[in-house]
């Protein structure tokens, strides 16, 4: 079963209620990938992998 894009959007909306935080977004993306990795469409997979890397990018700034 594929994870619906609307479900994915709701997960991120809930995480961002307190404001944008790249670390929180990255960690949520990692949890989603671990729990739903096989349910992601190829496009969603690429987006999630990009968001997972956001936390690593923080150390480069």
PDB file of N, CA and C in Angstrom:
ATOM      1  N   UNK A   1       0.850  -1.182   0.000  1.00  0.00           N
ATOM      2  CA  UNK A   1       0.000   0.000   0.000  1.00  0.00           C
ATOM      3  C   UNK A   1       0.894   1.243   0.000  1.00  0.00           C
ATOM      4  N   UNK A   2       0.551   2.197  -0.827  1.00  0.00           N
ATOM      5  CA  UNK A   2       1.323   3.433  -0.949  1.00  0.00           C
ATOM      6  C   UNK A   2       0.836   4.471   0.057  1.00  0.00           C
ATOM      7  N   UNK A   3       1.771   5.152   0.673  1.00  0.00           N
ATOM      8  CA  UNK A   3       1.441   6.245   1.586  1.00  0.00           C
ATOM      9  C   UNK A   3       0.925   7.409   0.745  1.00  0.00           C
ATOM     10  N   UNK A   4      -0.249   7.902   1.061  1.00  0.00           N
ATOM     11  CA  UNK A   4      -0.839   9.007   0.305  1.00  0.00           C
ATOM     12  C   UNK A   4      -0.084  10.300   0.582  1.00  0.00           C
ATOM     13  N   UNK A   5       0.035  11.117  -0.451  1.00  0.00           N
ATOM     14  CA  UNK A   5       0.748  12.388  -0.290  1.00  0.00           C
ATOM     15  C   UNK A   5       0.066  13.275   0.751  1.00  0.00           C
ATOM     16  N   UNK A   6      -1.256  13.187   0.849  1.00  0.00           N
ATOM     17  CA  UNK A   6      -1.980  13.961   1.856  1.00  0.00           C
ATOM     18  C   UNK A   6      -1.607  13.547   3.271  1.00  0.00           C
ATOM     19  N   UNK A   7      -1.427  12.245   3.480  1.00  0.00           N
ATOM     20  CA  UNK A   7      -1.006  11.750   4.796  1.00  0.00           C
ATOM     21  C   UNK A   7       0.386  12.270   5.144  1.00  0.00           C
ATOM     22  N   UNK A   8       1.256  12.260   4.150  1.00  0.00           N
ATOM     23  CA  UNK A   8       2.617  12.757   4.349  1.00  0.00           C
ATOM     24  C   UNK A   8       2.598  14.244   4.698  1.00  0.00           C
ATOM     25  N   UNK A   9       1.771  14.997   3.994  1.00  0.00           N
ATOM     26  CA  UNK A   9       1.664  16.435   4.253  1.00  0.00           C
ATOM     27  C   UNK A   9       1.183  16.704   5.677  1.00  0.00           C
ATOM     28  N   UNK A  10       0.206  15.936   6.134  1.00  0.00           N
ATOM     29  CA  UNK A  10      -0.318  16.115   7.493  1.00  0.00           C
ATOM     30  C   UNK A  10       0.768  15.839   8.528  1.00  0.00           C
ATOM     31  N   UNK A  11       1.583  14.824   8.296  1.00  0.00           N
ATOM     32  CA  UNK A  11       2.676  14.515   9.231  1.00  0.00           C
ATOM     33  C   UNK A  11       3.620  15.706   9.377  1.00  0.00           C
ATOM     34  N   UNK A  12       3.961  16.327   8.247  1.00  0.00           N
ATOM     35  CA  UNK A  12       4.878  17.472   8.299  1.00  0.00           C
ATOM     36  C   UNK A  12       4.193  18.712   8.863  1.00  0.00           C
ATOM     37  N   UNK A  13       2.919  18.914   8.557  1.00  0.00           N
ATOM     38  CA  UNK A  13       2.195  20.061   9.112  1.00  0.00           C
ATOM     39  C   UNK A  13       2.173  19.997  10.634  1.00  0.00           C
ATOM     40  N   UNK A  14       1.908  18.829  11.165  1.00  0.00           N
ATOM     41  CA  UNK A  14       1.873  18.668  12.630  1.00  0.00           C
ATOM     42  C   UNK A  14       3.237  18.976  13.246  1.00  0.00           C
ATOM     43  N   UNK A  15       4.295  18.529  12.582  1.00  0.00           N
ATOM     44  CA  UNK A  15       5.647  18.749  13.107  1.00  0.00           C
ATOM     45  C   UNK A  15       6.032  20.223  13.057  1.00  0.00           C
ATOM     46  N   UNK A  16       5.488  20.962  12.102  1.00  0.00           N
ATOM     47  CA  UNK A  16       5.874  22.359  11.902  1.00  0.00           C
ATOM     48  C   UNK A  16       4.966  23.357  12.614  1.00  0.00           C
ATOM     49  N   UNK A  17       4.034  22.888  13.423  1.00  0.00           N
ATOM     50  CA  UNK A  17       3.120  23.800  14.117  1.00  0.00           C
ATOM     51  C   UNK A  17       3.862  24.821  14.969  1.00  0.00           C
ATOM     52  N   UNK A  18       4.959  24.448  15.573  1.00  0.00           N
ATOM     53  CA  UNK A  18       5.717  25.359  16.425  1.00  0.00           C
ATOM     54  C   UNK A  18       6.705  26.219  15.666  1.00  0.00           C
ATOM     55  N   UNK A  19       6.710  26.139  14.343  1.00  0.00           N
ATOM     56  CA  UNK A  19       7.654  26.897  13.533  1.00  0.00           C
ATOM     57  C   UNK A  19       8.632  25.970  12.830  1.00  0.00           C
ATOM     58  N   UNK A  20       9.306  26.515  11.849  1.00  0.00           N
ATOM     59  CA  UNK A  20      10.234  25.720  11.041  1.00  0.00           C
ATOM     60  C   UNK A  20      11.524  25.451  11.800  1.00  0.00           C
ATOM     61  N   UNK A  21      11.899  24.194  11.836  1.00  0.00           N
ATOM     62  CA  UNK A  21      13.146  23.777  12.470  1.00  0.00           C
ATOM     63  C   UNK A  21      13.733  22.664  11.600  1.00  0.00           C
ATOM     64  N   UNK A  22      14.834  22.935  10.886  1.00  0.00           N
ATOM     65  CA  UNK A  22      15.399  21.939   9.971  1.00  0.00           C
ATOM     66  C   UNK A  22      15.734  20.606  10.638  1.00  0.00           C
ATOM     67  N   UNK A  23      16.172  20.644  11.875  1.00  0.00           N
ATOM     68  CA  UNK A  23      16.516  19.403  12.571  1.00  0.00           C
ATOM     69  C   UNK A  23      15.274  18.561  12.802  1.00  0.00           C
ATOM     70  N   UNK A  24      14.190  19.187  13.238  1.00  0.00           N
ATOM     71  CA  UNK A  24      12.936  18.451  13.461  1.00  0.00           C
ATOM     72  C   UNK A  24      12.401  17.879  12.160  1.00  0.00           C
ATOM     73  N   UNK A  25      12.478  18.654  11.078  1.00  0.00           N
ATOM     74  CA  UNK A  25      12.012  18.179   9.772  1.00  0.00           C
ATOM     75  C   UNK A  25      12.832  16.970   9.337  1.00  0.00           C
ATOM     76  N   UNK A  26      14.135  17.060   9.492  1.00  0.00           N
ATOM     77  CA  UNK A  26      15.022  15.970   9.103  1.00  0.00           C
ATOM     78  C   UNK A  26      14.748  14.709   9.914  1.00  0.00           C
ATOM     79  N   UNK A  27      14.567  14.874  11.188  1.00  0.00           N
ATOM     80  CA  UNK A  27      14.309  13.710  12.047  1.00  0.00           C
ATOM     81  C   UNK A  27      12.951  13.085  11.751  1.00  0.00           C
ATOM     82  N   UNK A  28      11.952  13.908  11.455  1.00  0.00           N
ATOM     83  CA  UNK A  28      10.652  13.370  11.059  1.00  0.00           C
ATOM     84  C   UNK A  28      10.788  12.603   9.747  1.00  0.00           C
ATOM     85  N   UNK A  29      11.510  13.162   8.803  1.00  0.00           N
ATOM     86  CA  UNK A  29      11.721  12.482   7.521  1.00  0.00           C
ATOM     87  C   UNK A  29      12.388  11.127   7.740  1.00  0.00           C
ATOM     88  N   UNK A  30      13.339  11.071   8.644  1.00  0.00           N
ATOM     89  CA  UNK A  30      14.016   9.804   8.948  1.00  0.00           C
ATOM     90  C   UNK A  30      13.038   8.796   9.532  1.00  0.00           C
ATOM     91  N   UNK A  31      12.192   9.244  10.466  1.00  0.00           N
ATOM     92  CA  UNK A  31      11.189   8.341  11.056  1.00  0.00           C
ATOM     93  C   UNK A  31      10.220   7.835   9.991  1.00  0.00           C
ATOM     94  N   UNK A  32       9.783   8.734   9.118  1.00  0.00           N
ATOM     95  CA  UNK A  32       8.859   8.340   8.053  1.00  0.00           C
ATOM     96  C   UNK A  32       9.523   7.317   7.142  1.00  0.00           C
ATOM     97  N   UNK A  33      10.775   7.552   6.788  1.00  0.00           N
ATOM     98  CA  UNK A  33      11.491   6.630   5.909  1.00  0.00           C
ATOM     99  C   UNK A  33      11.641   5.259   6.564  1.00  0.00           C
ATOM    100  N   UNK A  34      11.923   5.243   7.854  1.00  0.00           N
ATOM    101  CA  UNK A  34      12.077   3.972   8.563  1.00  0.00           C
ATOM    102  C   UNK A  34      10.755   3.224   8.676  1.00  0.00           C
ATOM    103  N   UNK A  35       9.666   3.951   8.902  1.00  0.00           N
ATOM    104  CA  UNK A  35       8.368   3.318   9.129  1.00  0.00           C
ATOM    105  C   UNK A  35       7.596   3.045   7.841  1.00  0.00           C
ATOM    106  N   UNK A  36       7.781   3.881   6.823  1.00  0.00           N
ATOM    107  CA  UNK A  36       6.957   3.799   5.616  1.00  0.00           C
ATOM    108  C   UNK A  36       7.776   3.722   4.328  1.00  0.00           C
ATOM    109  N   UNK A  37       9.066   3.430   4.433  1.00  0.00           N
ATOM    110  CA  UNK A  37       9.940   3.453   3.264  1.00  0.00           C
ATOM    111  C   UNK A  37       9.422   2.667   2.074  1.00  0.00           C
ATOM    112  N   UNK A  38       8.834   1.512   2.318  1.00  0.00           N
ATOM    113  CA  UNK A  38       8.324   0.682   1.226  1.00  0.00           C
ATOM    114  C   UNK A  38       7.004   1.197   0.668  1.00  0.00           C
ATOM    115  N   UNK A  39       6.368   2.123   1.353  1.00  0.00           N
ATOM    116  CA  UNK A  39       5.075   2.657   0.930  1.00  0.00           C
ATOM    117  C   UNK A  39       5.205   3.966   0.153  1.00  0.00           C
ATOM    118  N   UNK A  40       6.426   4.482   0.011  1.00  0.00           N
ATOM    119  CA  UNK A  40       6.638   5.769  -0.648  1.00  0.00           C
ATOM    120  C   UNK A  40       6.706   5.604  -2.161  1.00  0.00           C
ATOM    121  N   UNK A  41       6.138   6.561  -2.871  1.00  0.00           N
ATOM    122  CA  UNK A  41       6.302   6.587  -4.320  1.00  0.00           C
ATOM    123  C   UNK A  41       7.742   7.006  -4.612  1.00  0.00           C
ATOM    124  N   UNK A  42       8.242   6.764  -5.820  1.00  0.00           N
ATOM    125  CA  UNK A  42       9.612   7.190  -6.133  1.00  0.00           C
ATOM    126  C   UNK A  42       9.843   8.689  -5.911  1.00  0.00           C
ATOM    127  N   UNK A  43       8.859   9.513  -6.259  1.00  0.00           N
ATOM    128  CA  UNK A  43       9.004  10.960  -6.061  1.00  0.00           C
ATOM    129  C   UNK A  43       9.064  11.299  -4.572  1.00  0.00           C
ATOM    130  N   UNK A  44       8.156  10.702  -3.786  1.00  0.00           N
ATOM    131  CA  UNK A  44       8.147  10.944  -2.343  1.00  0.00           C
ATOM    132  C   UNK A  44       9.439  10.442  -1.711  1.00  0.00           C
ATOM    133  N   UNK A  45       9.958   9.329  -2.198  1.00  0.00           N
ATOM    134  CA  UNK A  45      11.205   8.775  -1.688  1.00  0.00           C
ATOM    135  C   UNK A  45      12.341   9.780  -1.853  1.00  0.00           C
ATOM    136  N   UNK A  46      12.431  10.385  -3.028  1.00  0.00           N
ATOM    137  CA  UNK A  46      13.476  11.378  -3.275  1.00  0.00           C
ATOM    138  C   UNK A  46      13.345  12.595  -2.375  1.00  0.00           C
ATOM    139  N   UNK A  47      12.122  13.041  -2.174  1.00  0.00           N
ATOM    140  CA  UNK A  47      11.880  14.206  -1.311  1.00  0.00           C
ATOM    141  C   UNK A  47      12.256  13.886   0.135  1.00  0.00           C
ATOM    142  N   UNK A  48      11.842  12.719   0.611  1.00  0.00           N
ATOM    143  CA  UNK A  48      12.151  12.324   1.987  1.00  0.00           C
ATOM    144  C   UNK A  48      13.660  12.216   2.188  1.00  0.00           C
ATOM    145  N   UNK A  49      14.367  11.626   1.217  1.00  0.00           N
ATOM    146  CA  UNK A  49      15.824  11.514   1.333  1.00  0.00           C
ATOM    147  C   UNK A  49      16.480  12.893   1.388  1.00  0.00           C
ATOM    148  N   UNK A  50      15.963  13.835   0.606  1.00  0.00           N
ATOM    149  CA  UNK A  50      16.492  15.201   0.631  1.00  0.00           C
ATOM    150  C   UNK A  50      16.258  15.846   1.995  1.00  0.00           C
ATOM    151  N   UNK A  51      15.063  15.670   2.536  1.00  0.00           N
ATOM    152  CA  UNK A  51      14.748  16.243   3.846  1.00  0.00           C
ATOM    153  C   UNK A  51      15.579  15.601   4.955  1.00  0.00           C
ATOM    154  N   UNK A  52      15.858  14.318   4.819  1.00  0.00           N
ATOM    155  CA  UNK A  52      16.698  13.641   5.809  1.00  0.00           C
ATOM    156  C   UNK A  52      18.091  14.268   5.860  1.00  0.00           C
ATOM    157  N   UNK A  53      18.579  14.730   4.731  1.00  0.00           N
ATOM    158  CA  UNK A  53      19.928  15.302   4.654  1.00  0.00           C
ATOM    159  C   UNK A  53      20.003  16.713   5.229  1.00  0.00           C
ATOM    160  N   UNK A  54      18.872  17.345   5.502  1.00  0.00           N
ATOM    161  CA  UNK A  54      18.874  18.715   6.027  1.00  0.00           C
ATOM    162  C   UNK A  54      19.653  18.819   7.330  1.00  0.00           C
ATOM    163  N   UNK A  55      19.544  17.828   8.173  1.00  0.00           N
ATOM    164  CA  UNK A  55      20.238  17.873   9.464  1.00  0.00           C
ATOM    165  C   UNK A  55      21.748  17.835   9.255  1.00  0.00           C
ATOM    166  N   UNK A  56      22.203  17.070   8.290  1.00  0.00           N
ATOM    167  CA  UNK A  56      23.633  17.003   7.994  1.00  0.00           C
ATOM    168  C   UNK A  56      24.135  18.339   7.465  1.00  0.00           C
ATOM    169  N   UNK A  57      23.309  19.034   6.699  1.00  0.00           N
ATOM    170  CA  UNK A  57      23.689  20.318   6.134  1.00  0.00           C
ATOM    171  C   UNK A  57      23.902  21.393   7.179  1.00  0.00           C
ATOM    172  N   UNK A  58      23.282  21.246   8.339  1.00  0.00           N
ATOM    173  CA  UNK A  58      23.434  22.224   9.417  1.00  0.00           C
ATOM    174  C   UNK A  58      24.889  22.348   9.849  1.00  0.00           C
ATOM    175  N   UNK A  59      25.614  21.254   9.833  1.00  0.00           N
ATOM    176  CA  UNK A  59      27.005  21.288  10.285  1.00  0.00           C
ATOM    177  C   UNK A  59      27.921  21.938   9.257  1.00  0.00           C
ATOM    178  N   UNK A  60      27.447  22.090   8.032  1.00  0.00           N
ATOM    179  CA  UNK A  60      28.265  22.684   6.977  1.00  0.00           C
ATOM    180  C   UNK A  60      28.178  24.200   6.952  1.00  0.00           C
ATOM    181  N   UNK A  61      27.216  24.769   7.630  1.00  0.00           N
ATOM    182  CA  UNK A  61      27.039  26.231   7.630  1.00  0.00           C
ATOM    183  C   UNK A  61      27.996  26.902   8.568  1.00  0.00           C
TER     184      UNK A  61
END
